[in-house]
mmCIF file of C-alpha atoms in Angstrom:
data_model
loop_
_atom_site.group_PDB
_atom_site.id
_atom_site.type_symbol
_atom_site.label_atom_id
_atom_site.label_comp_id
_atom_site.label_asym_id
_atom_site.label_seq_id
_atom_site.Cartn_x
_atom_site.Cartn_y
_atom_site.Cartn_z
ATOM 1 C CA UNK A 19 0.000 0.000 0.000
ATOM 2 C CA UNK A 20 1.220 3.208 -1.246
ATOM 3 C CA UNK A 21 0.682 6.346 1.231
ATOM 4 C CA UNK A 22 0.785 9.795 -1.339
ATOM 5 C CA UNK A 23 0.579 13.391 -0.619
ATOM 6 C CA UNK A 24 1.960 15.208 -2.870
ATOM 7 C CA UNK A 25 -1.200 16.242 -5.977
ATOM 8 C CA UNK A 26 1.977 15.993 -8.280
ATOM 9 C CA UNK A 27 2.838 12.515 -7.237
ATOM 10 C CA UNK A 28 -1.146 11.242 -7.123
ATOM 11 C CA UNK A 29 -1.571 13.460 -10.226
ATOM 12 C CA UNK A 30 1.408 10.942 -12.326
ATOM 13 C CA UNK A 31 0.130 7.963 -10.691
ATOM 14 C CA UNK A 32 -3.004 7.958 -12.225
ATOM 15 C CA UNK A 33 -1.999 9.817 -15.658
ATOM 16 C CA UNK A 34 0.295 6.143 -15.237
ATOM 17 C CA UNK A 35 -3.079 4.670 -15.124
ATOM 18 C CA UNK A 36 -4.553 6.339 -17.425
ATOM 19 C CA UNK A 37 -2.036 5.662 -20.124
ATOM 20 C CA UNK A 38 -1.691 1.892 -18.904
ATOM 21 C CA UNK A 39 -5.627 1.481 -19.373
ATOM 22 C CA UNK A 40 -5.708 0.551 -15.887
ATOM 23 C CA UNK A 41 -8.827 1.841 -14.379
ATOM 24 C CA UNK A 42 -8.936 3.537 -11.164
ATOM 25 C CA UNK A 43 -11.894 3.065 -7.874
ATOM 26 C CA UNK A 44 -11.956 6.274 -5.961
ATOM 27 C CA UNK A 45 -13.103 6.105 -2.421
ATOM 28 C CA UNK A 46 -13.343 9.483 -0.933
ATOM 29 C CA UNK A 47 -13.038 10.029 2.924
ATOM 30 C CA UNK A 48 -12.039 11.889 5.962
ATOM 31 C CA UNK A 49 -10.186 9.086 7.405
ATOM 32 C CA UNK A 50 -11.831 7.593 10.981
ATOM 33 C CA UNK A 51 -12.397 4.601 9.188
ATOM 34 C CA UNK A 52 -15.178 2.295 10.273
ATOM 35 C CA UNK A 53 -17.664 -0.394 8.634
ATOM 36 C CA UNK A 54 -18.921 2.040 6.571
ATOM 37 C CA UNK A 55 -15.804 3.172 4.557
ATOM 38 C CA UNK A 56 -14.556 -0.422 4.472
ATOM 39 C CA UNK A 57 -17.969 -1.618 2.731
ATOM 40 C CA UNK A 58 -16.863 1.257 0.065
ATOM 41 C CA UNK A 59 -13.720 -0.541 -0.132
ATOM 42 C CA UNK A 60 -15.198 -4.227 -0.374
ATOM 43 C CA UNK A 61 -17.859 -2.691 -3.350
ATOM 44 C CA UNK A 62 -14.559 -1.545 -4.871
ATOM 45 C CA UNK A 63 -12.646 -4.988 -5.173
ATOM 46 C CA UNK A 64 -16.118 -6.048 -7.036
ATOM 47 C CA UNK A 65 -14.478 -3.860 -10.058
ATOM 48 C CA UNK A 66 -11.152 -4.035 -11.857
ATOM 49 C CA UNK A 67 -9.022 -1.704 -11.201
ATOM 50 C CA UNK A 68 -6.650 0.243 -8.511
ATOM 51 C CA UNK A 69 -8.323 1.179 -5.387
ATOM 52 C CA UNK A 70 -7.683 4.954 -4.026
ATOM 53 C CA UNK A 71 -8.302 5.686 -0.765
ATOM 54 C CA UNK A 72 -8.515 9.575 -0.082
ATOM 55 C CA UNK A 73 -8.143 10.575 3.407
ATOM 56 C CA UNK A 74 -8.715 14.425 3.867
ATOM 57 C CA UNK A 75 -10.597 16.102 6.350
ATOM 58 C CA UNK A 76 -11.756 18.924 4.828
ATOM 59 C CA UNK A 77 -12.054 22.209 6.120
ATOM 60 C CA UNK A 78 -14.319 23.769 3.740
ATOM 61 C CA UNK A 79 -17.741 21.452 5.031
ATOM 62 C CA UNK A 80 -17.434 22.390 8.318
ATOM 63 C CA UNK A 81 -19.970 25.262 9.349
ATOM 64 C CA UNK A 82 -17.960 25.304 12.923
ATOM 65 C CA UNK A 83 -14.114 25.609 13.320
ATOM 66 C CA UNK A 84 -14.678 23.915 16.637
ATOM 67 C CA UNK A 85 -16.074 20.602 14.679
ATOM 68 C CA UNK A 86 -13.202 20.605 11.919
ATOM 69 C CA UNK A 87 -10.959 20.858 15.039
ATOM 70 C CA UNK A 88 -12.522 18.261 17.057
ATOM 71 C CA UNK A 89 -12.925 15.563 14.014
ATOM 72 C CA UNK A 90 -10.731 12.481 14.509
ATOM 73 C CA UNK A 91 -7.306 12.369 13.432
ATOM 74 C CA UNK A 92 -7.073 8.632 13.204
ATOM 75 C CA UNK A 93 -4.474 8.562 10.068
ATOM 76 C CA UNK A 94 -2.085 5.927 11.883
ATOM 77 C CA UNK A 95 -5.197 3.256 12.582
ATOM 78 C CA UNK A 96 -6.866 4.318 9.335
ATOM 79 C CA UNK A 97 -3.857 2.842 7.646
ATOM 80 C CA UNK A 98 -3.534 -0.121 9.937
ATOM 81 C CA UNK A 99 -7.365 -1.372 8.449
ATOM 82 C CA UNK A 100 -7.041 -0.600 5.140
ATOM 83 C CA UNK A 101 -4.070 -2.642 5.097
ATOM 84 C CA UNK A 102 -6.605 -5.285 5.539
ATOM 85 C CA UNK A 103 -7.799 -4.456 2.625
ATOM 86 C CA UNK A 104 -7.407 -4.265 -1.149
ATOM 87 C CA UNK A 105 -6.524 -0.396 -0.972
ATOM 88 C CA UNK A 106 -3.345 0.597 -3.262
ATOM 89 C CA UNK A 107 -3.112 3.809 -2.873
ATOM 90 C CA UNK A 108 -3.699 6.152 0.359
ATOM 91 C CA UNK A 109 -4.141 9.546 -1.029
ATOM 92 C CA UNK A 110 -3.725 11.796 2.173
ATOM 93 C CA UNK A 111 -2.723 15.667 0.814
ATOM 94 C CA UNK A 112 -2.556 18.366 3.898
ATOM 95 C CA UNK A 113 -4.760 21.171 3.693
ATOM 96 C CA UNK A 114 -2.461 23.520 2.171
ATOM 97 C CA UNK A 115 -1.734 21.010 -1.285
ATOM 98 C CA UNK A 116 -5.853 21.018 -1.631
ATOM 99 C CA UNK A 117 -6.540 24.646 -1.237
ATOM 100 C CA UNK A 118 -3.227 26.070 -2.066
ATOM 101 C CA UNK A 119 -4.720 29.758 -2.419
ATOM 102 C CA UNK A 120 -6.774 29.329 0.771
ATOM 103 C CA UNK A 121 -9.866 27.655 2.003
ATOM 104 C CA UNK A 122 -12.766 28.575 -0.564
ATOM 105 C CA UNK A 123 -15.454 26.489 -1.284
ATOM 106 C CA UNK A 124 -17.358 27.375 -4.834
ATOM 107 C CA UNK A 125 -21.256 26.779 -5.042
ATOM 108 C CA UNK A 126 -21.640 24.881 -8.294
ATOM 109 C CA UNK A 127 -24.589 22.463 -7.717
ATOM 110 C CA UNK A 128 -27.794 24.204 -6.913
ATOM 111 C CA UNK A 129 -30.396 21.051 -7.991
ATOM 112 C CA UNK A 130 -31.472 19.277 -4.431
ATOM 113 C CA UNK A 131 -30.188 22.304 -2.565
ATOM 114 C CA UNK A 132 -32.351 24.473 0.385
ATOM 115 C CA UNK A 133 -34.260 21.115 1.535
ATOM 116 C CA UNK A 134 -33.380 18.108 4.088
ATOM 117 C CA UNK A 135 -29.639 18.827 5.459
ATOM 118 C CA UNK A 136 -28.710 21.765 3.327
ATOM 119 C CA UNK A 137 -31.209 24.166 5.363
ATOM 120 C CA UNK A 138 -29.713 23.520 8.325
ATOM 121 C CA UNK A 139 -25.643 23.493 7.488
ATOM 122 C CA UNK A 140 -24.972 26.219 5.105
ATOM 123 C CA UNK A 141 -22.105 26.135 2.944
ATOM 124 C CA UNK A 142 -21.477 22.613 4.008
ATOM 125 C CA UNK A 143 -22.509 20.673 0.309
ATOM 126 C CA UNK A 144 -20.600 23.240 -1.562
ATOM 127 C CA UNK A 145 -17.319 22.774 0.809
ATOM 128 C CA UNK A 146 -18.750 18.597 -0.404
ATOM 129 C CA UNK A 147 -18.865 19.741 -3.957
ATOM 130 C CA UNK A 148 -15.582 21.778 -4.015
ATOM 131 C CA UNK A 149 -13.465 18.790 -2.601
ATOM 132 C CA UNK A 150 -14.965 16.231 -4.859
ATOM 133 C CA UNK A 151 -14.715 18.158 -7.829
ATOM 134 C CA UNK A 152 -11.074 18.790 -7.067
ATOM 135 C CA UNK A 153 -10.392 14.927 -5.836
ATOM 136 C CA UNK A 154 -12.219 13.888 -9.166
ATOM 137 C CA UNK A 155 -10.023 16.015 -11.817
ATOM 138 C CA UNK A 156 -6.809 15.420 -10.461
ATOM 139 C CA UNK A 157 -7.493 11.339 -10.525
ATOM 140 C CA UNK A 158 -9.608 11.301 -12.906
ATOM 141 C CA UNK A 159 -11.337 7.799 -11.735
ATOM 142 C CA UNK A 160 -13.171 5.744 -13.788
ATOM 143 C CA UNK A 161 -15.563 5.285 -11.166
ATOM 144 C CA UNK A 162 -16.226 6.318 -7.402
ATOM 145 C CA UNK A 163 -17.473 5.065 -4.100
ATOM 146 C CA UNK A 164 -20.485 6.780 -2.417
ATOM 147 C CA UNK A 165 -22.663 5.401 0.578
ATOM 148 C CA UNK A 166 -26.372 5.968 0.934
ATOM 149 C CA UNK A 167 -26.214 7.181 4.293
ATOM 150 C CA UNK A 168 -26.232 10.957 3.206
ATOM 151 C CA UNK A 169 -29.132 10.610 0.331
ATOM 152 C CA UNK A 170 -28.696 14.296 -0.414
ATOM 153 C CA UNK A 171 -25.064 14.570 -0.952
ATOM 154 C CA UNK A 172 -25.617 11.256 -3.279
ATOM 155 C CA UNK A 173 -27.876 13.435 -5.266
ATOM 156 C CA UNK A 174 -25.499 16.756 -5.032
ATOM 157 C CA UNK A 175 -22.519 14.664 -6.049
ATOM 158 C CA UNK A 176 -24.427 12.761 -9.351
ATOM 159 C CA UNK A 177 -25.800 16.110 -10.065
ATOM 160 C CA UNK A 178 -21.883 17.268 -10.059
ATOM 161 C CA UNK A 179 -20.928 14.541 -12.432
ATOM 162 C CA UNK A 180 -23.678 14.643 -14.911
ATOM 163 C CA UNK A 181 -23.023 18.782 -14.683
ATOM 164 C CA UNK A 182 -19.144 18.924 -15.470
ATOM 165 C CA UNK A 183 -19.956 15.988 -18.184
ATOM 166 C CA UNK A 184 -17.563 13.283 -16.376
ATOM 167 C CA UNK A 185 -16.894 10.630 -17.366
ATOM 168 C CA UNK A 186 -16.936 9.059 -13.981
ATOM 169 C CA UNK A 187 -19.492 5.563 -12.686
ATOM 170 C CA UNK A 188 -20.810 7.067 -9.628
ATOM 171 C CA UNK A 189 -21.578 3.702 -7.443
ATOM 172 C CA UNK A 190 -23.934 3.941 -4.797
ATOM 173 C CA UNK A 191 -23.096 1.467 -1.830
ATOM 174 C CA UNK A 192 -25.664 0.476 1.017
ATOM 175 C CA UNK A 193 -25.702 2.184 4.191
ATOM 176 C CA UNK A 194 -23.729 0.614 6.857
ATOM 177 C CA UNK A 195 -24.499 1.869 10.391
ATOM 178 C CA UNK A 196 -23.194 1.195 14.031
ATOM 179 C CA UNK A 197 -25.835 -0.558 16.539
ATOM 180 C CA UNK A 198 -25.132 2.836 18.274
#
């Protein structure tokens, strides 16, 4: 299992890909991996290809400092389970390689906005939106990993897909829940 965090370095593994028609899985996270994030992982190994793990909590979808502060930084046991796993590739950038010029999240989805979630945590989908979108061009995967759990950011993420024309497989994977 390769850890990368360097964009240049994930950016000529998967041009590497690319030109190898190797195809690529892309499961996006924020690390504190639990059942849920390895059942991305096990839909994954149902596909060919090289499985990317992203690992970046990002700043951008938190409406409070004090939660983006408080979230887990598990990185050492994250990589303990998905060495379990079939997971290549850890992608795991700091914040300034994402958002070189700063912390900015763009609103560039507005189908399935100001219902459910998105009336109560406001800027949070586009800080979603802005990190996938960037994730998504610089791997360029030919498909990625999304659970059920948060319906609505499915449907903001699709709509981000079919939007920008990508040719990406968005896979939607069950929800897996703790008994808690």
């Amino acid at each position: 299992m390769k850890i990368v965090k360097k964009i240049s370095e994930i950016n000529q593994i998967a041009t590497n890909l690319k030109k190898n028609k190797k195809e690529i899985n892309l499961i996006p996270t924020m690390g504190n991996m639990h059942a849920g994030h390895l059942s991305l992982v096990t839909e994954a190994n149902k596909f060919d290809g090289t499985n990317i793990v992203s690992i970046f909590v990002n700043p951008a979808q938190f409406n409070e400092m004090d939660d983006f502060n408080n979230y887990p930084n598990t990185f050492e046991a994250d990589m303990e389970i998905l060495s379990k796993t079939n997971c290549q590739i850890i992608f795991a950038p700091s914040i300034n390689e994402m958002y070189p010029e700063g912390i900015k999240a763009k609103k560039t989805v507005f189908k399935y906005r100001d219902i459910l979630c998105d009336l109560f945590r406001f800027g949070h989908f586009d800080g979603v939106t802005t990190i996938v979108n960037i994730l998504l061009d610089l791997i360029k995967p030919s498909k990625v990993f999304f659970g059920e759990k948060d319906f609505q950011q499915f449907k903001i993420i699709e709509q981000l897909i079919i939007q920008n024309n990508m040719k990406i497989n968005l896979v939607k994977c069950s929800s897996i829940r703790d008994s808690n």
